[in-house]
mmCIF file with all atom_site columns, C-alpha atoms in Angstrom:
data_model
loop_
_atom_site.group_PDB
_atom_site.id
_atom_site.type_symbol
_atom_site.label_atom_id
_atom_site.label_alt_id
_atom_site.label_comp_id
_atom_site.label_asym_id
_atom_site.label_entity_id
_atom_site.label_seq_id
_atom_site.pdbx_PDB_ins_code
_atom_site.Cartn_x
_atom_site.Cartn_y
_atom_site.Cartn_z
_atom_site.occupancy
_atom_site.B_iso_or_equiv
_atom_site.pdbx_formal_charge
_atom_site.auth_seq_id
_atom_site.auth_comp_id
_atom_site.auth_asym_id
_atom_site.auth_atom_id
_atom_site.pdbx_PDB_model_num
ATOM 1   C CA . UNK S 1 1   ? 66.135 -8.740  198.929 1.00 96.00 ? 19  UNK S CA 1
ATOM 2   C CA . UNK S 1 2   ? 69.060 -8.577  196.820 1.00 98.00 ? 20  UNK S CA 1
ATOM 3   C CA . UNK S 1 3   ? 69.342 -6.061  193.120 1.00 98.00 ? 21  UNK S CA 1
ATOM 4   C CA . UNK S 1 4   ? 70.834 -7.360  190.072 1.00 98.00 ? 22  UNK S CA 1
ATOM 5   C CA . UNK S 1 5   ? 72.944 -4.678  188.229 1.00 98.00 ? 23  UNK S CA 1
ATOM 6   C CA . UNK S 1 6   ? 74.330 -5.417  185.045 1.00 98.00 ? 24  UNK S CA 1
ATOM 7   C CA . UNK S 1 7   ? 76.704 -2.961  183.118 1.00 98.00 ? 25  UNK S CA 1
ATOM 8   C CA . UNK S 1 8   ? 76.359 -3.518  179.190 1.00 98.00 ? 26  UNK S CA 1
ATOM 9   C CA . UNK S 1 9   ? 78.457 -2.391  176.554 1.00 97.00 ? 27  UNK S CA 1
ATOM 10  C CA . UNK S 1 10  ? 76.254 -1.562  173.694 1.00 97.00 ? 28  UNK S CA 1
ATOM 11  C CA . UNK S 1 11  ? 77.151 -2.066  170.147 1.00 96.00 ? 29  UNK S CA 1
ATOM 12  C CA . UNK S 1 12  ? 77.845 1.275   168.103 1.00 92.00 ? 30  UNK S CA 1
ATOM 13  C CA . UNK S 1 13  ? 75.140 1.335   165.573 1.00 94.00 ? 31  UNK S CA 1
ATOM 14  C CA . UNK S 1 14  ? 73.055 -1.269  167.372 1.00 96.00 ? 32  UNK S CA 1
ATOM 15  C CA . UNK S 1 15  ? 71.096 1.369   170.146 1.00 95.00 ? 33  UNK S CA 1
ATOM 16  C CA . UNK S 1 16  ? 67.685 0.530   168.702 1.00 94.00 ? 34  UNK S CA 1
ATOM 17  C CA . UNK S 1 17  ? 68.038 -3.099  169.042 1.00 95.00 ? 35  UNK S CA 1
ATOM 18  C CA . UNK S 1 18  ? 69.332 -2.871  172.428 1.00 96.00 ? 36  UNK S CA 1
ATOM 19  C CA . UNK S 1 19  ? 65.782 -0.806  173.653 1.00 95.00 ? 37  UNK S CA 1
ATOM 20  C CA . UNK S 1 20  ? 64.123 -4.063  171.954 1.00 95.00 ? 38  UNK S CA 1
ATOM 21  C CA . UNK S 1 21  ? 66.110 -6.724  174.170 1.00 95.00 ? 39  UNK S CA 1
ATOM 22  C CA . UNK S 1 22  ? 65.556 -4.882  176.979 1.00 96.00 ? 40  UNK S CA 1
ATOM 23  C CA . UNK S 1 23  ? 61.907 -4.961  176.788 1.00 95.00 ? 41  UNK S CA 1
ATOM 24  C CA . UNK S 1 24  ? 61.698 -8.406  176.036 1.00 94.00 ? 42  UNK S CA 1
ATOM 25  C CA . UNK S 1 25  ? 63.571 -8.866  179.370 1.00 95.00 ? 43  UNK S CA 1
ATOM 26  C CA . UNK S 1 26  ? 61.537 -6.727  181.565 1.00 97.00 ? 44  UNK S CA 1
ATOM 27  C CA . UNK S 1 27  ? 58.483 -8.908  180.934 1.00 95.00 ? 45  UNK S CA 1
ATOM 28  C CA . UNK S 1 28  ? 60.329 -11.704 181.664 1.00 95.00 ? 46  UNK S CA 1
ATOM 29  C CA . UNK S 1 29  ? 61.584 -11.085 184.833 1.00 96.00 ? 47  UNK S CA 1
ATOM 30  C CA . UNK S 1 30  ? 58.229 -9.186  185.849 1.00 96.00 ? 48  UNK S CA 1
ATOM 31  C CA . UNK S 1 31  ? 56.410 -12.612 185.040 1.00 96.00 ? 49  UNK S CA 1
ATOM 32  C CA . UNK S 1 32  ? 58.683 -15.090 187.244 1.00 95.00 ? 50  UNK S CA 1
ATOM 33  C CA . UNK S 1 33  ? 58.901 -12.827 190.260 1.00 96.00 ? 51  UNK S CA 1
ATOM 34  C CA . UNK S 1 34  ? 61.303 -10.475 189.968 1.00 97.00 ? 52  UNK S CA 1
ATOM 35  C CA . UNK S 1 35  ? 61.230 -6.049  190.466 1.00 97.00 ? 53  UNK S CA 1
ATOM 36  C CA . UNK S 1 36  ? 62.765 -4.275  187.176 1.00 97.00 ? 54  UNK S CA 1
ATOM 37  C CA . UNK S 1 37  ? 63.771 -1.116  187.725 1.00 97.00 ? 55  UNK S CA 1
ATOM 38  C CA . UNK S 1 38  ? 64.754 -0.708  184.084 1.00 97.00 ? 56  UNK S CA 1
ATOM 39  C CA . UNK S 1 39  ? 67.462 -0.468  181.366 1.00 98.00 ? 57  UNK S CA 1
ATOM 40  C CA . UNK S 1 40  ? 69.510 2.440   181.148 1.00 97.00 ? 58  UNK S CA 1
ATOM 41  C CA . UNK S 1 41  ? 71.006 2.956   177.856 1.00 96.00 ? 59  UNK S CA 1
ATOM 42  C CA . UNK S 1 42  ? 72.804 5.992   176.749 1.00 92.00 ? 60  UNK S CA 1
ATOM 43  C CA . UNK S 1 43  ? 71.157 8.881   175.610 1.00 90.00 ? 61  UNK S CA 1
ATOM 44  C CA . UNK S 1 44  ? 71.231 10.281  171.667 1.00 86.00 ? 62  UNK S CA 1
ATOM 45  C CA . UNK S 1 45  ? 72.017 13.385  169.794 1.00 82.00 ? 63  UNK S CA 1
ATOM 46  C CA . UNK S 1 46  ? 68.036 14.339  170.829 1.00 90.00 ? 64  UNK S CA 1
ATOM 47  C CA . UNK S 1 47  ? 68.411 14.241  174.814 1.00 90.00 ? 65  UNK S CA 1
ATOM 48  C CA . UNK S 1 48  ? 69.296 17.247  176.787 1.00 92.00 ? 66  UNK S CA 1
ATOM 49  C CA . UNK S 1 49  ? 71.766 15.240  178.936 1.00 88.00 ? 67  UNK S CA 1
ATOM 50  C CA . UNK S 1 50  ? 73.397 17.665  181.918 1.00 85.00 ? 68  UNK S CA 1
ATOM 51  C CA . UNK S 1 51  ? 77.497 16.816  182.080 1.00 78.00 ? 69  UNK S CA 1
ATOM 52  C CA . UNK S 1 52  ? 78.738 13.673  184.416 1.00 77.00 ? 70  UNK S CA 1
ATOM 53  C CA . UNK S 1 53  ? 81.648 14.787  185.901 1.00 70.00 ? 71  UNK S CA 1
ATOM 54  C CA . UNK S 1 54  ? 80.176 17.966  188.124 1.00 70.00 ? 72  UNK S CA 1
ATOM 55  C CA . UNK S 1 55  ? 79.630 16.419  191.288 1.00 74.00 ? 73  UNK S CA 1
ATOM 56  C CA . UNK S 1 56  ? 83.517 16.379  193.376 1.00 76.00 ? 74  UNK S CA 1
ATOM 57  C CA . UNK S 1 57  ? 85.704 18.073  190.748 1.00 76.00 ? 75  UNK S CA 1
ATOM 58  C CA . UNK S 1 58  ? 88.817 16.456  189.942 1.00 79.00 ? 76  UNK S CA 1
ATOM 59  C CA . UNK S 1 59  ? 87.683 13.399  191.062 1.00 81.00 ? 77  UNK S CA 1
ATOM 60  C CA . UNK S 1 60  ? 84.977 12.396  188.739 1.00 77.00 ? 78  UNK S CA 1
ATOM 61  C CA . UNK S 1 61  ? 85.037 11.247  184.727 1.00 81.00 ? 79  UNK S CA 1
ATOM 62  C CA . UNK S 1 62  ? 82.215 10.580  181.961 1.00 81.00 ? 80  UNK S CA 1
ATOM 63  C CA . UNK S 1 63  ? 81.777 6.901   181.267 1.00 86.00 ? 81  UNK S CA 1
ATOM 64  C CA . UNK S 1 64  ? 81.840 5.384   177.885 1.00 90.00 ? 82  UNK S CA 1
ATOM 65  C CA . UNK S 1 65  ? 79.293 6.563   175.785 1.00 89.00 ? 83  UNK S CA 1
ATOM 66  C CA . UNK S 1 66  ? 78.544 2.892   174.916 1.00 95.00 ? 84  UNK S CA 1
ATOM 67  C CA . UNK S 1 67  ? 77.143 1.862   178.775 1.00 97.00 ? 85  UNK S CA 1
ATOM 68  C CA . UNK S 1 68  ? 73.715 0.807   179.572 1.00 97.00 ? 86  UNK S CA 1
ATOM 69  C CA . UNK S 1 69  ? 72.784 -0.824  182.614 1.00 98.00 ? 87  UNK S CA 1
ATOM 70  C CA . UNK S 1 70  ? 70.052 -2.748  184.056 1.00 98.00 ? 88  UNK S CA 1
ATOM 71  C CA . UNK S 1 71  ? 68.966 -2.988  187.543 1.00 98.00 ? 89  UNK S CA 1
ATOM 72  C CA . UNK S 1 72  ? 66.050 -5.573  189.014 1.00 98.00 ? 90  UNK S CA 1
ATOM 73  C CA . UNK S 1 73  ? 65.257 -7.467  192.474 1.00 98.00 ? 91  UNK S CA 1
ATOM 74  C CA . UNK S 1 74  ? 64.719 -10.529 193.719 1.00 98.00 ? 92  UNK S CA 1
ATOM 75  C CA . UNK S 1 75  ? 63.115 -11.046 197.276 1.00 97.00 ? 93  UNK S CA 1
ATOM 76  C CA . UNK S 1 76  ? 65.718 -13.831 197.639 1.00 97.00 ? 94  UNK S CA 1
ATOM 77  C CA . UNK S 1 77  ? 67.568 -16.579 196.118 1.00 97.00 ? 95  UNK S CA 1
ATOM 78  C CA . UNK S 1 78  ? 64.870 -19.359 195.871 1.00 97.00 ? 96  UNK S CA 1
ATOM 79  C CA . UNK S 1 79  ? 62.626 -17.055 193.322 1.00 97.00 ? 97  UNK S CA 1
ATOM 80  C CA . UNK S 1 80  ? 66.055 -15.967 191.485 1.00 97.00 ? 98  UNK S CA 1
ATOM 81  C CA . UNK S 1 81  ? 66.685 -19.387 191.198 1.00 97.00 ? 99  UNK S CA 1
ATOM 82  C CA . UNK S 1 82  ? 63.159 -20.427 189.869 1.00 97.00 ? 100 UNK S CA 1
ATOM 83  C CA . UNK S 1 83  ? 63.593 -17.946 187.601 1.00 96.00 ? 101 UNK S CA 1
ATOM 84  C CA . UNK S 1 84  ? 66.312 -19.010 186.148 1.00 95.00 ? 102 UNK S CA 1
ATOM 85  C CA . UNK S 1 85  ? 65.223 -22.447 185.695 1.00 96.00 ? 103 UNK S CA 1
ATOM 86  C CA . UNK S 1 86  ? 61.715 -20.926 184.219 1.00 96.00 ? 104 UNK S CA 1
ATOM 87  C CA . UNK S 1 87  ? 62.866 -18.325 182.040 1.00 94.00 ? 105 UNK S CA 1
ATOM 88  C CA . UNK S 1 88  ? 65.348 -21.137 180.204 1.00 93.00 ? 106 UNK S CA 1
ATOM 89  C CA . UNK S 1 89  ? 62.016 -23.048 179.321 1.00 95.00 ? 107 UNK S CA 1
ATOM 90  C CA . UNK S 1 90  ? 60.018 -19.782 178.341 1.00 96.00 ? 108 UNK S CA 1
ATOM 91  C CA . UNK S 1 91  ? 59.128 -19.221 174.841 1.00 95.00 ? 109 UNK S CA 1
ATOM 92  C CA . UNK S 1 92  ? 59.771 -15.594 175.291 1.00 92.00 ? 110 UNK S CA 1
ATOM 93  C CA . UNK S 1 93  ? 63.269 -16.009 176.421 1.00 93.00 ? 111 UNK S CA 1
ATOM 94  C CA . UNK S 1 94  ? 63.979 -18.340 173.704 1.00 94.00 ? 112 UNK S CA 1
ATOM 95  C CA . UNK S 1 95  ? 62.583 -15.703 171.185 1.00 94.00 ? 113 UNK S CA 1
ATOM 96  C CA . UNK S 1 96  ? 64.690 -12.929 172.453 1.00 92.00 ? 114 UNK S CA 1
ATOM 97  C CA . UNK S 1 97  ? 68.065 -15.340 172.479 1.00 92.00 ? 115 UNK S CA 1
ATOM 98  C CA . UNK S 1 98  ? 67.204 -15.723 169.356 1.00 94.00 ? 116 UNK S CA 1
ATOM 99  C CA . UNK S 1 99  ? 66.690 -12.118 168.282 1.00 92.00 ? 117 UNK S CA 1
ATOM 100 C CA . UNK S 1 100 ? 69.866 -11.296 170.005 1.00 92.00 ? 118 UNK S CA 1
ATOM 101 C CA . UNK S 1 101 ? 71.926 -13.882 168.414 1.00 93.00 ? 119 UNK S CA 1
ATOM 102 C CA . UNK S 1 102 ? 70.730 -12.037 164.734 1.00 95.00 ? 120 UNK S CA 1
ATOM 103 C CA . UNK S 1 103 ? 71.636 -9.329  165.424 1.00 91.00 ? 121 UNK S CA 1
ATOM 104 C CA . UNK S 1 104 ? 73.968 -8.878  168.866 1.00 95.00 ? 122 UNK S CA 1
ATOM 105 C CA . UNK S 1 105 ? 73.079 -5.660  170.742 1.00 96.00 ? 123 UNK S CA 1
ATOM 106 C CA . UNK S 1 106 ? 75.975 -5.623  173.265 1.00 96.00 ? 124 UNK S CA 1
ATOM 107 C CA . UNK S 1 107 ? 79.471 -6.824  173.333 1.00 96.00 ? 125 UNK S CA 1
ATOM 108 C CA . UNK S 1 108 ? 79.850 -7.348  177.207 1.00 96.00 ? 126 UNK S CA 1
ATOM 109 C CA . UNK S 1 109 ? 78.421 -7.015  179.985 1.00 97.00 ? 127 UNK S CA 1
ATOM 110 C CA . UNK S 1 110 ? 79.644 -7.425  183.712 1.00 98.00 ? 128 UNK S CA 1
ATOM 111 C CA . UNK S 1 111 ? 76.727 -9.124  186.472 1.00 97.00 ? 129 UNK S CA 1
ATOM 112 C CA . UNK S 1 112 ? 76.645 -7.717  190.460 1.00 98.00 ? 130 UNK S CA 1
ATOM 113 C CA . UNK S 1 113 ? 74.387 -9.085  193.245 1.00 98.00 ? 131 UNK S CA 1
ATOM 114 C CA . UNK S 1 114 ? 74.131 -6.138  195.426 1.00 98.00 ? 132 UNK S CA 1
ATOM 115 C CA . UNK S 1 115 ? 72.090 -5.717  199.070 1.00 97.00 ? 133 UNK S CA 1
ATOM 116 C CA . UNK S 1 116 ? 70.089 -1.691  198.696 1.00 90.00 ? 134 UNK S CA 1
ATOM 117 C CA . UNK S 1 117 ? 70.105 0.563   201.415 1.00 93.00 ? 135 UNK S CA 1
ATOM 118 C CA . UNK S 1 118 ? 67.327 2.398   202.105 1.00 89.00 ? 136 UNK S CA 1
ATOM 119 C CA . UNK S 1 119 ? 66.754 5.159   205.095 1.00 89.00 ? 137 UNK S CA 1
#
């Protein structure tokens, strides 16, 4: 099994359309075999948010305000790689391209394949 994180930099303004990709996307890779452990965008003015840099003082910093992330899992490459050929063909996918090229939610993002460790 390998997890899929991918940092995102969301678009100022653009929060609500962001929340609308990502659920397009966790269908998608729910229906061709894939684990989503869902998006994680930042929070607004209404979340009670605790402060990032607590944990080793000194040492650690807030992010951007703009990061979001997504994590999901594949139970190896053969099903990433049928998904990747499937989701290209699925209607879904092409809707949500589609809505995303309208109106673009993120201006980056950076992909890792990572292995999880687990006790």
């Amino acid at each position: 099994m390998f997890t899929c994180v991918i940092r995102y930099r969301v678009e100022p303004g653009k929060l609500a359309e962001f929340h609308e990709y990502a659920k397009a996307w966790i269908g998608l890779i729910r229906k061709y075999g894939g684990t989503h452990h869902g998006y994680f965008a930042p929070g607004t003015d209404n979340d009670s948010l605790p402060d990032p840099t607590f944990s080793f003082p000194g040492l650690g910093v807030a992010a951007p305000a703009d990061v979001a992330f997504a994590l999901f899992s594949f139970p190896d490459v053969e099903t990433y790689d049928h998904y990747r050929a499937a989701v290209a063909e699925d209607e879904a996918c092409k809707a949500a391209t589609a809505r995303f090229n309208e109106t673009p939610c993120f201006s980056g993002y950076q992909r890792a394949f990572l292995v999880p460790i687990f006790d």
